[in-house]
CSV table of C-alpha atoms and ligand atoms in Angstrom, one decimal:
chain,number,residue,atom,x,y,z
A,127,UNK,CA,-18.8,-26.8,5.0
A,128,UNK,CA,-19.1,-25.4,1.1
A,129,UNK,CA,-15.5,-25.6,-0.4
A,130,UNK,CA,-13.9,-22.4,-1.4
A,131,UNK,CA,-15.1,-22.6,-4.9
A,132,UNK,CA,-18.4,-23.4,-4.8
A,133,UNK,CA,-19.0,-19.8,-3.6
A,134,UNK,CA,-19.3,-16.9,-6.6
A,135,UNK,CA,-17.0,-14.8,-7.7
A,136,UNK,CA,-17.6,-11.6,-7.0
A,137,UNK,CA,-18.4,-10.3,-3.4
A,138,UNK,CA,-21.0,-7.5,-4.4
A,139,UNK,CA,-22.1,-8.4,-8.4
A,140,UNK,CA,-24.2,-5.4,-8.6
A,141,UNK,CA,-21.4,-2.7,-7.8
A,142,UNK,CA,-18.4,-4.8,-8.9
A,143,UNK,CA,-19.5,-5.6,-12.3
A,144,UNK,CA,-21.7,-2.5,-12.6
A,145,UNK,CA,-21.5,-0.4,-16.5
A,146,UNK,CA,-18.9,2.4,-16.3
A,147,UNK,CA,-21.6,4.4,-16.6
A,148,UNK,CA,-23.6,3.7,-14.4
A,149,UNK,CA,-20.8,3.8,-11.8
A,150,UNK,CA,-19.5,7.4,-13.2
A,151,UNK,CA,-23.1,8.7,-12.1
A,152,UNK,CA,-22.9,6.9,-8.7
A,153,UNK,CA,-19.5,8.5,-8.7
A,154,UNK,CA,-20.7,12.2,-9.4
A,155,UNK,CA,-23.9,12.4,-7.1
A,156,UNK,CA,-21.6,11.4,-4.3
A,157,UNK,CA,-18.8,13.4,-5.2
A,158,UNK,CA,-21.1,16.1,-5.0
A,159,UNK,CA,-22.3,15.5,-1.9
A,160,UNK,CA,-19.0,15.7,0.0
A,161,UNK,CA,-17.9,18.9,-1.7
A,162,UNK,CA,-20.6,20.4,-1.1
A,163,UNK,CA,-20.2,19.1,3.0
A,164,UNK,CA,-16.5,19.5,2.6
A,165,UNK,CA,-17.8,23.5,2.2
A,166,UNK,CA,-20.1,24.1,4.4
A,167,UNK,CA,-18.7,22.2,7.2
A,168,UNK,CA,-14.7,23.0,6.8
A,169,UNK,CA,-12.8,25.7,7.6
A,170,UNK,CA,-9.9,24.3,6.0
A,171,UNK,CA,-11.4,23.4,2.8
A,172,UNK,CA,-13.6,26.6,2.5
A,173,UNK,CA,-10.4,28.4,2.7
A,174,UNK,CA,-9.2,26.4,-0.1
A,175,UNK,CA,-12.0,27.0,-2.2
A,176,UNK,CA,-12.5,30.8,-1.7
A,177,UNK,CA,-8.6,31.4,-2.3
A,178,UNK,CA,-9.6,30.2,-6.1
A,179,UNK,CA,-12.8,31.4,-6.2
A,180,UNK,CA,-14.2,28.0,-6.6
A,181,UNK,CA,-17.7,27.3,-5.1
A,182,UNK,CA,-19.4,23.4,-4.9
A,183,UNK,CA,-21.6,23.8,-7.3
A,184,UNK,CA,-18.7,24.6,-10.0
A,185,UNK,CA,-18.1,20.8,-9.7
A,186,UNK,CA,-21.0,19.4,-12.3
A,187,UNK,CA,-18.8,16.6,-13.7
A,188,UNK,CA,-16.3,14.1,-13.0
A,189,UNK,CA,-13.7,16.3,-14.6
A,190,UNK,CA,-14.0,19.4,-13.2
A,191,UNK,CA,-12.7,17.7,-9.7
A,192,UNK,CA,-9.3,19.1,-11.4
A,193,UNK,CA,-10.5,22.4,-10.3
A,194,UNK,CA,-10.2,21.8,-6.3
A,195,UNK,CA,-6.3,22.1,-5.7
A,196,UNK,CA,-4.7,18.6,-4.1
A,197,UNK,CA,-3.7,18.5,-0.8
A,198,UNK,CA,-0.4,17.0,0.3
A,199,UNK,CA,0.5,15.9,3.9
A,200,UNK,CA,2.7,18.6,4.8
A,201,UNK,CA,-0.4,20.5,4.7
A,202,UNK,CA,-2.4,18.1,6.6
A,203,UNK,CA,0.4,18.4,9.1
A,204,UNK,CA,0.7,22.5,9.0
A,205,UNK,CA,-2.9,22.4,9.7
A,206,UNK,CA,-2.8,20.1,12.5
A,207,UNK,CA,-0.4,22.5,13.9
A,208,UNK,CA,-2.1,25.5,13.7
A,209,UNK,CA,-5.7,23.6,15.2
A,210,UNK,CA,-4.4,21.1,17.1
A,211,UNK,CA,-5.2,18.2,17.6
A,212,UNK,CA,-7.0,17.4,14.8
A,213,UNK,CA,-7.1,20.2,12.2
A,214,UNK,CA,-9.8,21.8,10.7
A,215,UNK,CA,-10.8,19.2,8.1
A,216,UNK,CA,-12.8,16.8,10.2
A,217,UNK,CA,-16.3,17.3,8.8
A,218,UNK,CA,-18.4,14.6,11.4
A,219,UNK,CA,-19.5,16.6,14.6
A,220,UNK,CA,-17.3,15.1,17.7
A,221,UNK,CA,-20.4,13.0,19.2
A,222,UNK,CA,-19.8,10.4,15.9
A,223,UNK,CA,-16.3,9.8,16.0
A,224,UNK,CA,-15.2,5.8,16.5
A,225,UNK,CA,-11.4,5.3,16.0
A,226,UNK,CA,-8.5,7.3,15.5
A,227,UNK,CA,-6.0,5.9,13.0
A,228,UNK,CA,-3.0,8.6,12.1
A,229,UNK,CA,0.0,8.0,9.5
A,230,UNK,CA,2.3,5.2,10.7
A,231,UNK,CA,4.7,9.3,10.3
A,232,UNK,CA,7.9,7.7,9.5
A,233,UNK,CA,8.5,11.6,8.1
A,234,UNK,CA,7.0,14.0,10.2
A,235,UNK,CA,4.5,14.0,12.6
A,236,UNK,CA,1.6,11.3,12.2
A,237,UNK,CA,-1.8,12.5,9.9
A,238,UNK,CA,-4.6,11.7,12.3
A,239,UNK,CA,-7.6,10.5,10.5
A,240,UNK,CA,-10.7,9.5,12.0
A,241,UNK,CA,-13.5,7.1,11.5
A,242,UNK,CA,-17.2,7.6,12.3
A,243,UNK,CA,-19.4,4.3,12.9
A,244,UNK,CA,-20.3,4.5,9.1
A,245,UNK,CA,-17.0,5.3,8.1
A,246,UNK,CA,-16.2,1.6,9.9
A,247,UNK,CA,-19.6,-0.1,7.9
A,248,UNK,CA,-18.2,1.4,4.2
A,249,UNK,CA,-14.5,0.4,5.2
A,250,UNK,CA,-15.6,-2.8,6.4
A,251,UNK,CA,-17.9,-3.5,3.6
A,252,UNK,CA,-14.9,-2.7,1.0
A,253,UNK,CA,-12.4,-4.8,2.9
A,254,UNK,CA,-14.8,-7.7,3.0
A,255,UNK,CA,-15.0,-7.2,-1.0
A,256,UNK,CA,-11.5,-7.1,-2.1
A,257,UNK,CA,-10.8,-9.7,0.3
A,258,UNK,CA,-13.3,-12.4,-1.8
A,259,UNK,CA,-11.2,-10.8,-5.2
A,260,UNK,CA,-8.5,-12.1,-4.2
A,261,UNK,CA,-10.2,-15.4,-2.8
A,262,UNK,CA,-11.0,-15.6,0.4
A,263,UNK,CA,-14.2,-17.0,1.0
A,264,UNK,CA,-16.4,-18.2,4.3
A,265,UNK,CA,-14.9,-20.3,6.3
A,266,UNK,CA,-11.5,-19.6,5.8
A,267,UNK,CA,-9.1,-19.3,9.1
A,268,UNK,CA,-7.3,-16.3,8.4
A,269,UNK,CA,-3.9,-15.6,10.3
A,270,UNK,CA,-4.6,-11.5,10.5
A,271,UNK,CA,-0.4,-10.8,10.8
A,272,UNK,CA,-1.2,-7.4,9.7
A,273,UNK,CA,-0.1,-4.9,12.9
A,274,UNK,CA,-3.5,-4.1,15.0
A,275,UNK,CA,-4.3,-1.2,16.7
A,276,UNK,CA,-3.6,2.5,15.1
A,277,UNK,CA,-2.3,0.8,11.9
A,278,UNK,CA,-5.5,0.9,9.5
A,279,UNK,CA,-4.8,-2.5,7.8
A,280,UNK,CA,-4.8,-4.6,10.9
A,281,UNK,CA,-8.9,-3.3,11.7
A,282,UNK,CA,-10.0,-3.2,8.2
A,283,UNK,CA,-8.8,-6.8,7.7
A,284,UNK,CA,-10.3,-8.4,10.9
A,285,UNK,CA,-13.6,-6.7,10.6
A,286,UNK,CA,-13.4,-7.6,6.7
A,287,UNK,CA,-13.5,-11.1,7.2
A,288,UNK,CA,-15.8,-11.1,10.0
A,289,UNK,CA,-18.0,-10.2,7.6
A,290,UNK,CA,-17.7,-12.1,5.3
A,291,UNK,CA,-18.0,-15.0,7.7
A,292,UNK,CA,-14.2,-16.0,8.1
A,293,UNK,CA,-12.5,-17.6,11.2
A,294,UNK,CA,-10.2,-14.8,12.5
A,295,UNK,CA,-6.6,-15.2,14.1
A,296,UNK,CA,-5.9,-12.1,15.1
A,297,UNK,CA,-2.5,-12.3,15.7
A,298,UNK,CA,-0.6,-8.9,14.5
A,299,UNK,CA,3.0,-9.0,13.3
A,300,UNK,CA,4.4,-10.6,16.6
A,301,UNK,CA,5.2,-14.1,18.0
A,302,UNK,CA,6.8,-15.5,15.0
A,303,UNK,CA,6.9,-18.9,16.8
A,304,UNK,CA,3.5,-19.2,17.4
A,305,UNK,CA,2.6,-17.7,13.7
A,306,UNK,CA,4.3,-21.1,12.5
A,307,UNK,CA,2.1,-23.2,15.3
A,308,UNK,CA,-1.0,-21.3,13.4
A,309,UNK,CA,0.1,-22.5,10.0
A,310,UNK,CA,-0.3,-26.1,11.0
A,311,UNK,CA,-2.7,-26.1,14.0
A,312,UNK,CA,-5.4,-24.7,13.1
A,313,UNK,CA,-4.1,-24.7,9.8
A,314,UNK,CA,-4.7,-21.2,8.7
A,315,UNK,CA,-5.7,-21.0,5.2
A,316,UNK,CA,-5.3,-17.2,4.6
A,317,UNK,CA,-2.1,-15.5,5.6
A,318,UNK,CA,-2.6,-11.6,5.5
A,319,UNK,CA,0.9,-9.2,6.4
A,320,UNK,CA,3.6,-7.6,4.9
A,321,UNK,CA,6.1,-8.9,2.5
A,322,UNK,CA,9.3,-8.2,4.6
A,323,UNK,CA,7.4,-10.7,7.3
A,324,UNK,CA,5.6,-13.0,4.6
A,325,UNK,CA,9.3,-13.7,3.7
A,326,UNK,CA,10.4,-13.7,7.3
A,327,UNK,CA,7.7,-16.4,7.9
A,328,UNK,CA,8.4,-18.4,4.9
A,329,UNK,CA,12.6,-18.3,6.3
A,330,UNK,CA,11.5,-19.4,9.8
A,331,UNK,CA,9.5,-22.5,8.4
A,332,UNK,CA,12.4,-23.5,6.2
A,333,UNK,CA,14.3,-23.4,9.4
A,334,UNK,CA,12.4,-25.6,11.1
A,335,UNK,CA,12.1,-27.8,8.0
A,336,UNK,CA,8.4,-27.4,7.3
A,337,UNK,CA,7.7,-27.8,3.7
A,338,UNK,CA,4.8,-25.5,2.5
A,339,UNK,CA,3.2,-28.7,1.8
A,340,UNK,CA,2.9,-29.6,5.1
A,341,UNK,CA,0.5,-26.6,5.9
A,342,UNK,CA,-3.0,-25.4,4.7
A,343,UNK,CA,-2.4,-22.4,3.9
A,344,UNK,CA,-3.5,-21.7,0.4
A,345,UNK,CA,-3.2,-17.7,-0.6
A,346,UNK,CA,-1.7,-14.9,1.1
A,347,UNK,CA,-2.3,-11.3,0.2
A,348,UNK,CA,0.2,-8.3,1.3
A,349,UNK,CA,0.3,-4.7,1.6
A,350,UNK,CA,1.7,-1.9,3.5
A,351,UNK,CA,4.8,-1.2,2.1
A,352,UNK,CA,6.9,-2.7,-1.7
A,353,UNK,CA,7.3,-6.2,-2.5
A,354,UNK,CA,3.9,-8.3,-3.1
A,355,UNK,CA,4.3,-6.8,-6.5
A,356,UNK,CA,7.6,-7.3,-7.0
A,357,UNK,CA,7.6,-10.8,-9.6
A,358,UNK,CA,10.9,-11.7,-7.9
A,359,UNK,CA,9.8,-11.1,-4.7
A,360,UNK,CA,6.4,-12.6,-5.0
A,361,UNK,CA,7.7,-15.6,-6.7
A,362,UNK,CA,9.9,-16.2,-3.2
A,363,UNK,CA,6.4,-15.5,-1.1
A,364,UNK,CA,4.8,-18.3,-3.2
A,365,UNK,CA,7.5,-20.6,-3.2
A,366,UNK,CA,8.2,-20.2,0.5
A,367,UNK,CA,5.0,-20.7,2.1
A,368,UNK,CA,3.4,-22.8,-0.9
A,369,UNK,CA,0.8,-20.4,-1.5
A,370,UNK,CA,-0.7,-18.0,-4.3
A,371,UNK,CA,0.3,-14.1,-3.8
A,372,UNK,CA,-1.6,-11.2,-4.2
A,373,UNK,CA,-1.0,-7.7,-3.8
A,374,UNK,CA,-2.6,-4.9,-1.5
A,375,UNK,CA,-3.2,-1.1,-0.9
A,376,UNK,CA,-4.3,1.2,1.3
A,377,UNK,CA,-3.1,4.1,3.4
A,378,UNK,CA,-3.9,6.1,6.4
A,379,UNK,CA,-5.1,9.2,5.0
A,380,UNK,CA,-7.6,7.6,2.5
A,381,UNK,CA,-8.1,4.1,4.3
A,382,UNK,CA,-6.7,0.5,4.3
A,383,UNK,CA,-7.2,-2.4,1.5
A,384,UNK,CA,-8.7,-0.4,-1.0
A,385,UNK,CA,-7.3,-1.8,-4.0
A,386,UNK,CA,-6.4,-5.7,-4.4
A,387,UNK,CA,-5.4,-7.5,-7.8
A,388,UNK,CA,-8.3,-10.4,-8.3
A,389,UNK,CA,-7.5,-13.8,-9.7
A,390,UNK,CA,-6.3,-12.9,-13.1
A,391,UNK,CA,-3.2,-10.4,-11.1
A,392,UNK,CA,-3.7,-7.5,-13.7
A,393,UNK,CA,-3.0,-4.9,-11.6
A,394,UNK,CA,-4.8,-4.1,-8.1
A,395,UNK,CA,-8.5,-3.1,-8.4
A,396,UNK,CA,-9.5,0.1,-7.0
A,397,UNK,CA,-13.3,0.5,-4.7
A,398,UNK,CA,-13.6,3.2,-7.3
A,399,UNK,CA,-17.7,3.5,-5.5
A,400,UNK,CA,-16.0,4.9,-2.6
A,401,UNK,CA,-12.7,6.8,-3.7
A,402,UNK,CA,-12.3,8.6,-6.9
A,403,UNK,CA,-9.0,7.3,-8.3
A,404,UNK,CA,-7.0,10.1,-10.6
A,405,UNK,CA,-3.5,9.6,-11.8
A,406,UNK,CA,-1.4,13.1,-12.8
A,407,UNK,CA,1.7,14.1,-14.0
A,408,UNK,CA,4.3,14.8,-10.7
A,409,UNK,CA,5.2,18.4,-12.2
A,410,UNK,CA,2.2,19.7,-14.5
A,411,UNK,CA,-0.7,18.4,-12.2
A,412,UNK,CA,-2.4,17.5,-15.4
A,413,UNK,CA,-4.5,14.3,-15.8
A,414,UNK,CA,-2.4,11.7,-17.5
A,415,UNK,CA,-3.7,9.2,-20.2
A,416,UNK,CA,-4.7,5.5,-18.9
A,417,UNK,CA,-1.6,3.9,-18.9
A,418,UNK,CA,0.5,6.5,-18.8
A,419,UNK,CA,2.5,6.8,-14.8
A,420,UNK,CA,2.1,9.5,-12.5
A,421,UNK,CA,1.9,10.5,-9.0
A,422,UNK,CA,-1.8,8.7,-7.1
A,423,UNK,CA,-4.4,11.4,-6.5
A,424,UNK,CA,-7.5,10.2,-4.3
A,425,UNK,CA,-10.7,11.8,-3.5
A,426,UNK,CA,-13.0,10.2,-0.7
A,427,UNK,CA,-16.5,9.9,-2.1
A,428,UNK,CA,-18.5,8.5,1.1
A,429,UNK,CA,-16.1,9.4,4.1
A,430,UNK,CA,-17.6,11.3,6.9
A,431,UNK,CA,-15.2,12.1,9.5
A,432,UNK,CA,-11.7,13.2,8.0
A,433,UNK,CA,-12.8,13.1,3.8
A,434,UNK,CA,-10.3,14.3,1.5
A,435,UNK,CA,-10.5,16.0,-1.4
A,436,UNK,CA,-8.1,15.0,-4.2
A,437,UNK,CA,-5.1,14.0,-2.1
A,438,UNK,CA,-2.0,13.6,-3.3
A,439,UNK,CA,-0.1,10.7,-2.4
A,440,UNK,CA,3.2,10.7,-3.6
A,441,UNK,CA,2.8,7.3,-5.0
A,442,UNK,CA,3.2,6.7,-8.5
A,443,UNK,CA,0.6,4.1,-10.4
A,444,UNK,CA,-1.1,4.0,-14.1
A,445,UNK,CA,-4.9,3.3,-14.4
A,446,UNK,CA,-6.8,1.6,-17.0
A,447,UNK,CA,-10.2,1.7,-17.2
A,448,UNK,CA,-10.6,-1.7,-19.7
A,449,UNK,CA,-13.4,-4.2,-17.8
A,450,UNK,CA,-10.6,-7.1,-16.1
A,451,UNK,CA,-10.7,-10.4,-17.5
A,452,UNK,CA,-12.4,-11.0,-14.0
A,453,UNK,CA,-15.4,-9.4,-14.8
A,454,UNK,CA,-14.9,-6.4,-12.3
A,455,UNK,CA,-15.6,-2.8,-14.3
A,456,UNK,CA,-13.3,-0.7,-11.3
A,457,UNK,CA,-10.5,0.4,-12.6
A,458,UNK,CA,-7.0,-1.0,-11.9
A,459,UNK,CA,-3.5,-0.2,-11.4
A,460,UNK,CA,-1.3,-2.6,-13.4
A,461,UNK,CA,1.6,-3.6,-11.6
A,462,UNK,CA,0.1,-2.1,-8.6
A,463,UNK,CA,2.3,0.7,-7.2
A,464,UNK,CA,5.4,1.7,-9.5
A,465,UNK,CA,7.2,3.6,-6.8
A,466,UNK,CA,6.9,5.6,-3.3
A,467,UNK,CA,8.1,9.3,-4.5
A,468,UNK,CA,9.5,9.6,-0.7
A,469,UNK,CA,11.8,6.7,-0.9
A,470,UNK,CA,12.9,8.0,-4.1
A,471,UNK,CA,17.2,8.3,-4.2
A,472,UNK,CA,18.7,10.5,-6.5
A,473,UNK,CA,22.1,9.3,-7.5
A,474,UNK,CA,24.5,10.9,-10.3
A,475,UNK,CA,21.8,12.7,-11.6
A,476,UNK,CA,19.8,9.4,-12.3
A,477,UNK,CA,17.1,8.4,-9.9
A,478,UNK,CA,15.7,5.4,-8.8
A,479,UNK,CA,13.2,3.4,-6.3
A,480,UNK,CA,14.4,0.7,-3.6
A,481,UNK,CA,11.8,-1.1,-5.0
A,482,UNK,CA,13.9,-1.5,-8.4
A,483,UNK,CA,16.7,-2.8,-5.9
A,484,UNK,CA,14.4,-5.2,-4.9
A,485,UNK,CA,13.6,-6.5,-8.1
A,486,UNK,CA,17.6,-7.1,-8.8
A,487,UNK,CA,18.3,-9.0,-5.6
A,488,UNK,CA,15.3,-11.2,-5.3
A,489,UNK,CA,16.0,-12.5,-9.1
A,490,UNK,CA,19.7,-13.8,-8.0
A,491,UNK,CA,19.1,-17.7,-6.3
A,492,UNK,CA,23.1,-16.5,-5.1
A,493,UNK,CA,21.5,-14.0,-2.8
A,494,UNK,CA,19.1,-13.8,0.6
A,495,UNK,CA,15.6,-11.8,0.5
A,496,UNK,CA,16.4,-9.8,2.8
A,497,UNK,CA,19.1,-5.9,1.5
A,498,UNK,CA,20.1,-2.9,2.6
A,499,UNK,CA,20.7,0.7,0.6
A,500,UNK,CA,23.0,2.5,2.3
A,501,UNK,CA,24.0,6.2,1.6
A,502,UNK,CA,27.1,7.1,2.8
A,503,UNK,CA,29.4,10.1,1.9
A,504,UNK,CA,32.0,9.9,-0.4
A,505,UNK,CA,35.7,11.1,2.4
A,506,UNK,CA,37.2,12.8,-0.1
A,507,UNK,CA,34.9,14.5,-2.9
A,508,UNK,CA,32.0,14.4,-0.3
A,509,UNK,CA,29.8,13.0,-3.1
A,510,UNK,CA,27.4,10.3,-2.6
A,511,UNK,CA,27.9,7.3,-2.5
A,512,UNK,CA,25.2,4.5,-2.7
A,513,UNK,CA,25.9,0.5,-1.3
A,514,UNK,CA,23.6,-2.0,-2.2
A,515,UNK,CA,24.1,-4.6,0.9
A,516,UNK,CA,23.2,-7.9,0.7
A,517,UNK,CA,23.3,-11.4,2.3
A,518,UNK,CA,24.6,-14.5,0.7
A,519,UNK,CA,23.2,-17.6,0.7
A,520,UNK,CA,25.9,-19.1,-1.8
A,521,UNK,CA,29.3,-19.2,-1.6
A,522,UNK,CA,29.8,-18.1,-5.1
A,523,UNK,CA,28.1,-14.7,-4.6
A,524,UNK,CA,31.5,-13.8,-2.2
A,525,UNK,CA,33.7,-13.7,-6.0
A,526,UNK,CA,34.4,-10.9,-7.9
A,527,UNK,CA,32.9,-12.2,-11.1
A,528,UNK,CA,29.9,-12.6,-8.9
A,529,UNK,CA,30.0,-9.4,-7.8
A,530,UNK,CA,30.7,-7.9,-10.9
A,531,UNK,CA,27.3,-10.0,-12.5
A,532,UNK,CA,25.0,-8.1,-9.9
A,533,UNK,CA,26.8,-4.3,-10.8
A,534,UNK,CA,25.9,-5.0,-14.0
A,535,UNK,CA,22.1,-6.2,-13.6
A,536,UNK,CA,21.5,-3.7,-11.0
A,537,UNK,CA,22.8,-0.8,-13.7
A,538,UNK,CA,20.3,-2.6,-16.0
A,539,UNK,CA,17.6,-1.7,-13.6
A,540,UNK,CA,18.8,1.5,-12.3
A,541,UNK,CA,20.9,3.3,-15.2
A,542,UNK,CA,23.4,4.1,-12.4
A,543,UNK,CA,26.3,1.4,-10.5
A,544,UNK,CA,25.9,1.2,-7.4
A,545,UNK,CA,28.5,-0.1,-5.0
A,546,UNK,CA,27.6,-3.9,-3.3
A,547,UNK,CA,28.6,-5.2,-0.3
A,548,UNK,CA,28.0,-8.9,0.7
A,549,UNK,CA,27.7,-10.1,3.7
A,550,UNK,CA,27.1,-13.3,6.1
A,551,UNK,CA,23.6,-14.5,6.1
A,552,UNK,CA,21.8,-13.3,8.9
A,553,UNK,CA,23.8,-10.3,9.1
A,554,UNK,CA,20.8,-7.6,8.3
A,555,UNK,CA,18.4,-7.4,10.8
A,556,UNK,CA,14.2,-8.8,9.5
A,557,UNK,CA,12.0,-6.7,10.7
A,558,UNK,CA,8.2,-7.9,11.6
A,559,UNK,CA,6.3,-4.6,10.2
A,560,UNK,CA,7.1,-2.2,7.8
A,561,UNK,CA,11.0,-2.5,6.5
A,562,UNK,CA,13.4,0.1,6.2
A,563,UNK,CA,15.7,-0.9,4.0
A,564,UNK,CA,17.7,2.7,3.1
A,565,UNK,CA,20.5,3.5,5.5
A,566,UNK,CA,20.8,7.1,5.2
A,567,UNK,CA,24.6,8.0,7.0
A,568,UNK,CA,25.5,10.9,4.4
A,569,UNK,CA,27.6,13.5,6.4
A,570,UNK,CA,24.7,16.1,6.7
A,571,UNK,CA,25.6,20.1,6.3
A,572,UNK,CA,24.6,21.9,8.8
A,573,UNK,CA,23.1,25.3,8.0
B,710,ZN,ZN1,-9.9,-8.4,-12.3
C-alpha cells in the first residue's frame, strides 16, 4: 500500500488551484443558471423576486447577487407552514428526490432540505475533496463518529471517503466502548466527530490508560457545532488522542463539510465552485471588506432539489480571498467560525459567545473540558444572572484566589464577570453529539 504522502496534495488540482478568475466566471455562469431555475420553477422565490421587481436576468455579475434579498430560516419555516411539507422552494420535480435531511431544529421546527441523485454526486465529490485538504488519503480506516442518518455530516463523510477509496467505520456517535476497540483494532487512522465527543473519546482512553501512542490514529477533523477551532480546545483534541486537529463546516440548509482548514490551518476553505460565499454586516446587509466579520451569507450554485439563494446563516466568519500557502485559490475563513449569532448571550449590556467561554476554560490545566453557562434569575432585582460552571480536575481550582484568577481571565475574554461555580469532576453530564452547554433557567414572564 502507497503511504499517505506519496499521494498529491490536492484532491481536484484543476478546480482547487484554479485562477480567481477563472473560478469567478465558473461562479457566474452557474449562478445564473439557478436564478434563473430558482424563477421559473419557484413559487416562493418568484414571489421574492416580483415583490422587488427584480427579474433573473438583472443578475449579470457576481455583485449584483446583493440585489436578491437573503433568506433566513424563520422564513424557510413560515413557508413550510403555509405548503406543507416541504415548502415551495424545492425546484427538482418529485420523481428525482433521494434523501431528506432537515435542520438538526434545536429552535423551531426542523428545515427540511432535500437531495436529488446529483445533489449526492456534487456533495460527495466536495466531501471527498476537503477530506484529502486536510489529509486523508486512500487507504485510510476512517472511524465515521459523525451521527448517521438525517444528520448531513454523517452521509457526506461516509460517501466522501468511499470515494476517495478509504476503509469506512461507520460507527455514528454511539458505543463509546467499542469506538476505543476501533482505535487500536483495526487501528483507525482517521477519527471524524464532534469536539464535545472527540474530547469525550480522548477522556475515556485516558481512563483506560491508553496513551495516544499506543493507537494509529494520526488526524481527526471536527465539525458540527464550536470547538475544533478553539486553540485551547484543539490543543486538548491533539494532546488527548495524539493526533493533528482540523476544523469543519457545513450545515443543513446549504450541506455538510463544505469548508475544512488544509495543512497550513489558516482558516477553513470554502467549495467556493459550488456555494457562493458572502460575508455582510448583521445590521446594514452590506458586503463587508475581506477580513472584516460579519454574519455568513451562502448561495448554492449547483443544488437541484432545495437551492438557496443568499441564505443567511446567522454565523459570523471573515473571508479572504489571498491564494493559501497550500496552494488552494477558494477563499477561506480564518479562524473558521467566530461565533453562532443564536447562542449569542447578552449580559449587562455586553454580549458574548459560549464559544469565548470555551476559550477561558480549556486554557486553565486547573479545570476539566467539559462547562456549563447557566442563566438564572437574579431573586431579588430579577436581573440576570450568568454562572460559568465548571469541573475540577485540581484541587487548587476549589480556592478563592483560584477562583478569583478565572473571573478575571474570563472578564478578559468577555468584558463582563460572570459568576463561577466549581464542581466535582464528572459532575456535568458529556454528551455524544452536539453539546448544549447554556442552561437557560431565567424566570420567564409570561405575557
Ligand atoms: Zn490552504
Amino acid at each position: 500500500m502507497k503511504e499517505a504522502k506519496e499521494y498529491g496534495e490536492y484532491y481536484a488540482p484543476e478546480i482547487e488551484t484554479m485562477p480567481r478568475e477563472k473560478l469567478e466566471e465558473l461562479q457566474l455562469k452557474r449562478l445564473k443558471w439557478q436564478v434563473k431555475r430558482c424563477y421559473e420553477g419557484s413559487e416562493f422565490y418568484r414571489e421574492r423576486f416580483d415583490k422587488i421587481g427584480l427579474k433573473p436576468e438583472d443578475i449579470k455579475t457576481l455583485d449584483d447577487i446583493v440585489k436578491i434579498p437573503p433568506v433566513t430560516k424563520d422564513e424557510l419555516r413560515e413557508e413550510q407552514l403555509n405548503h406543507p411539507p416541504f415548502g415551495r422552494f424545492v425546484v427538482a420535480p418529485r420523481e428525482d428526490w433521494r434523501e431528506l435531511h432537515p435542520s438538526t431544529g434545536t429552535t423551531g421546527i426542523p428545515v427540511n432540505t432535500i437531495w436529488t441523485q446529483r445533489d449526492i454526486e456534487n456533495i460527495t465529490e466536495w466531501t471527498a475533496r476537503t477530506l484529502w485538504t486536510f489529509g486523508v488519503r486512500p487507504g485510510d480506516i476512517i472511524q465515521n463518529s459523525f451521527s448517521y442518518g438525517l444528520w448531513v455530516a454523517g452521509m457526506s463523510c461516509h460517501y466522501g471517503a468511499e470515494r476517495i477509496g478509504c476503509f469506512v467505520l461507520p460507527i455514528g456517535a454511539t458505543m463509546t466502548e467499542r469506538q476505543i476497540e476501533y482505535f487500536q483494532r483495526p487501528g483507525s487512522t482517521v477519527l471524524l466527530a464532534t469536539p464535545s465527543y472527540a474530547l469525550y473519546l480522548a477522556e475515556k482512553l485516558r481512563q483506560k490508560g491508553i496513551s495516544p501512542e499506543q493507537i494509529p490514529l494520526r488526524i481527526g477533523c471536527f465539525g458540527g457545532e464550536a470547538g475544533a477551532e478553539v486553540p485551547a480546545s484543539r490543543k486538548k483534541i491533539e494532546e488527548g488522542l495524539g493526533i493533528d486537529c482540523y476544523d469543519y463546516y457545513g450545515l443543513a440548509e446549504i450541506g455538510p463539510t463544505c469548508a475544512s482548514e488544509c495543512r497550513e490551518k489558516a482558516g477553513i476553505h470554502w467549495v467556493e465552485d459550488h456555494i457562493l460565499v458572502e460575508v455582510v454586516n448583521k445590521d446594514t446587509g452590506q458586503r463587508c471588506a475581506p477580513g472584516e466579520i460579519g454574519v455568513l451569507v451562502l448561495t448554492h450554485l449547483t443544488k437541484e432539489a432545495t437551492p438557496m439563494l443568499r441564505y443567511w446563516t446567522n454565523d459570523y466568519a471573515r473571508l479572504t480571498f489571498e491564494k493559501c500557502a497550500c496552494g488552494r485559490t477558494h477563499a477561506r475563513s480564518p479562524g473558521g467560525i467566530l461565533g453562532r449569532a443564536d447562542d449569542m448571550i447578552i449580559y449587562k449590556g455586553e454580549n458574548f459567545y459560549p464559544i469565548q467561554v470555551e476559550k477561558v476554560v480549556r486554557s486553565f490545566a486547573e479545570l476539566g473540558d467539559e462547562y456549563r453557562i447557566r442563566l438564572t434569575t437574579h431573586e431579588r432585582t430579577g436581573a440576570d444572572v450568568v454562572t460559568v460552571v465548571a469541573e475540577y480536575v485540581k484541587e487548587e481550582a476549589k480556592t478563592e484566589e483560584f477562583k478569583n484568577r478565572l473571573k478575571r481571565a474570563l472578564r478578559e475574554e468577555l468584558a463582563v464577570t460572570p459568576e463561577v461555580e466549581i464542581v466535582e469532576p464528572g459532575t456535568l453530564e458529556r454528551t455524544e453529539f452536539k453539546a448544549k452547554r447554556i442552561e437557560d433557567r431565567r424566570k420567564k414572564e409570561i405575557l
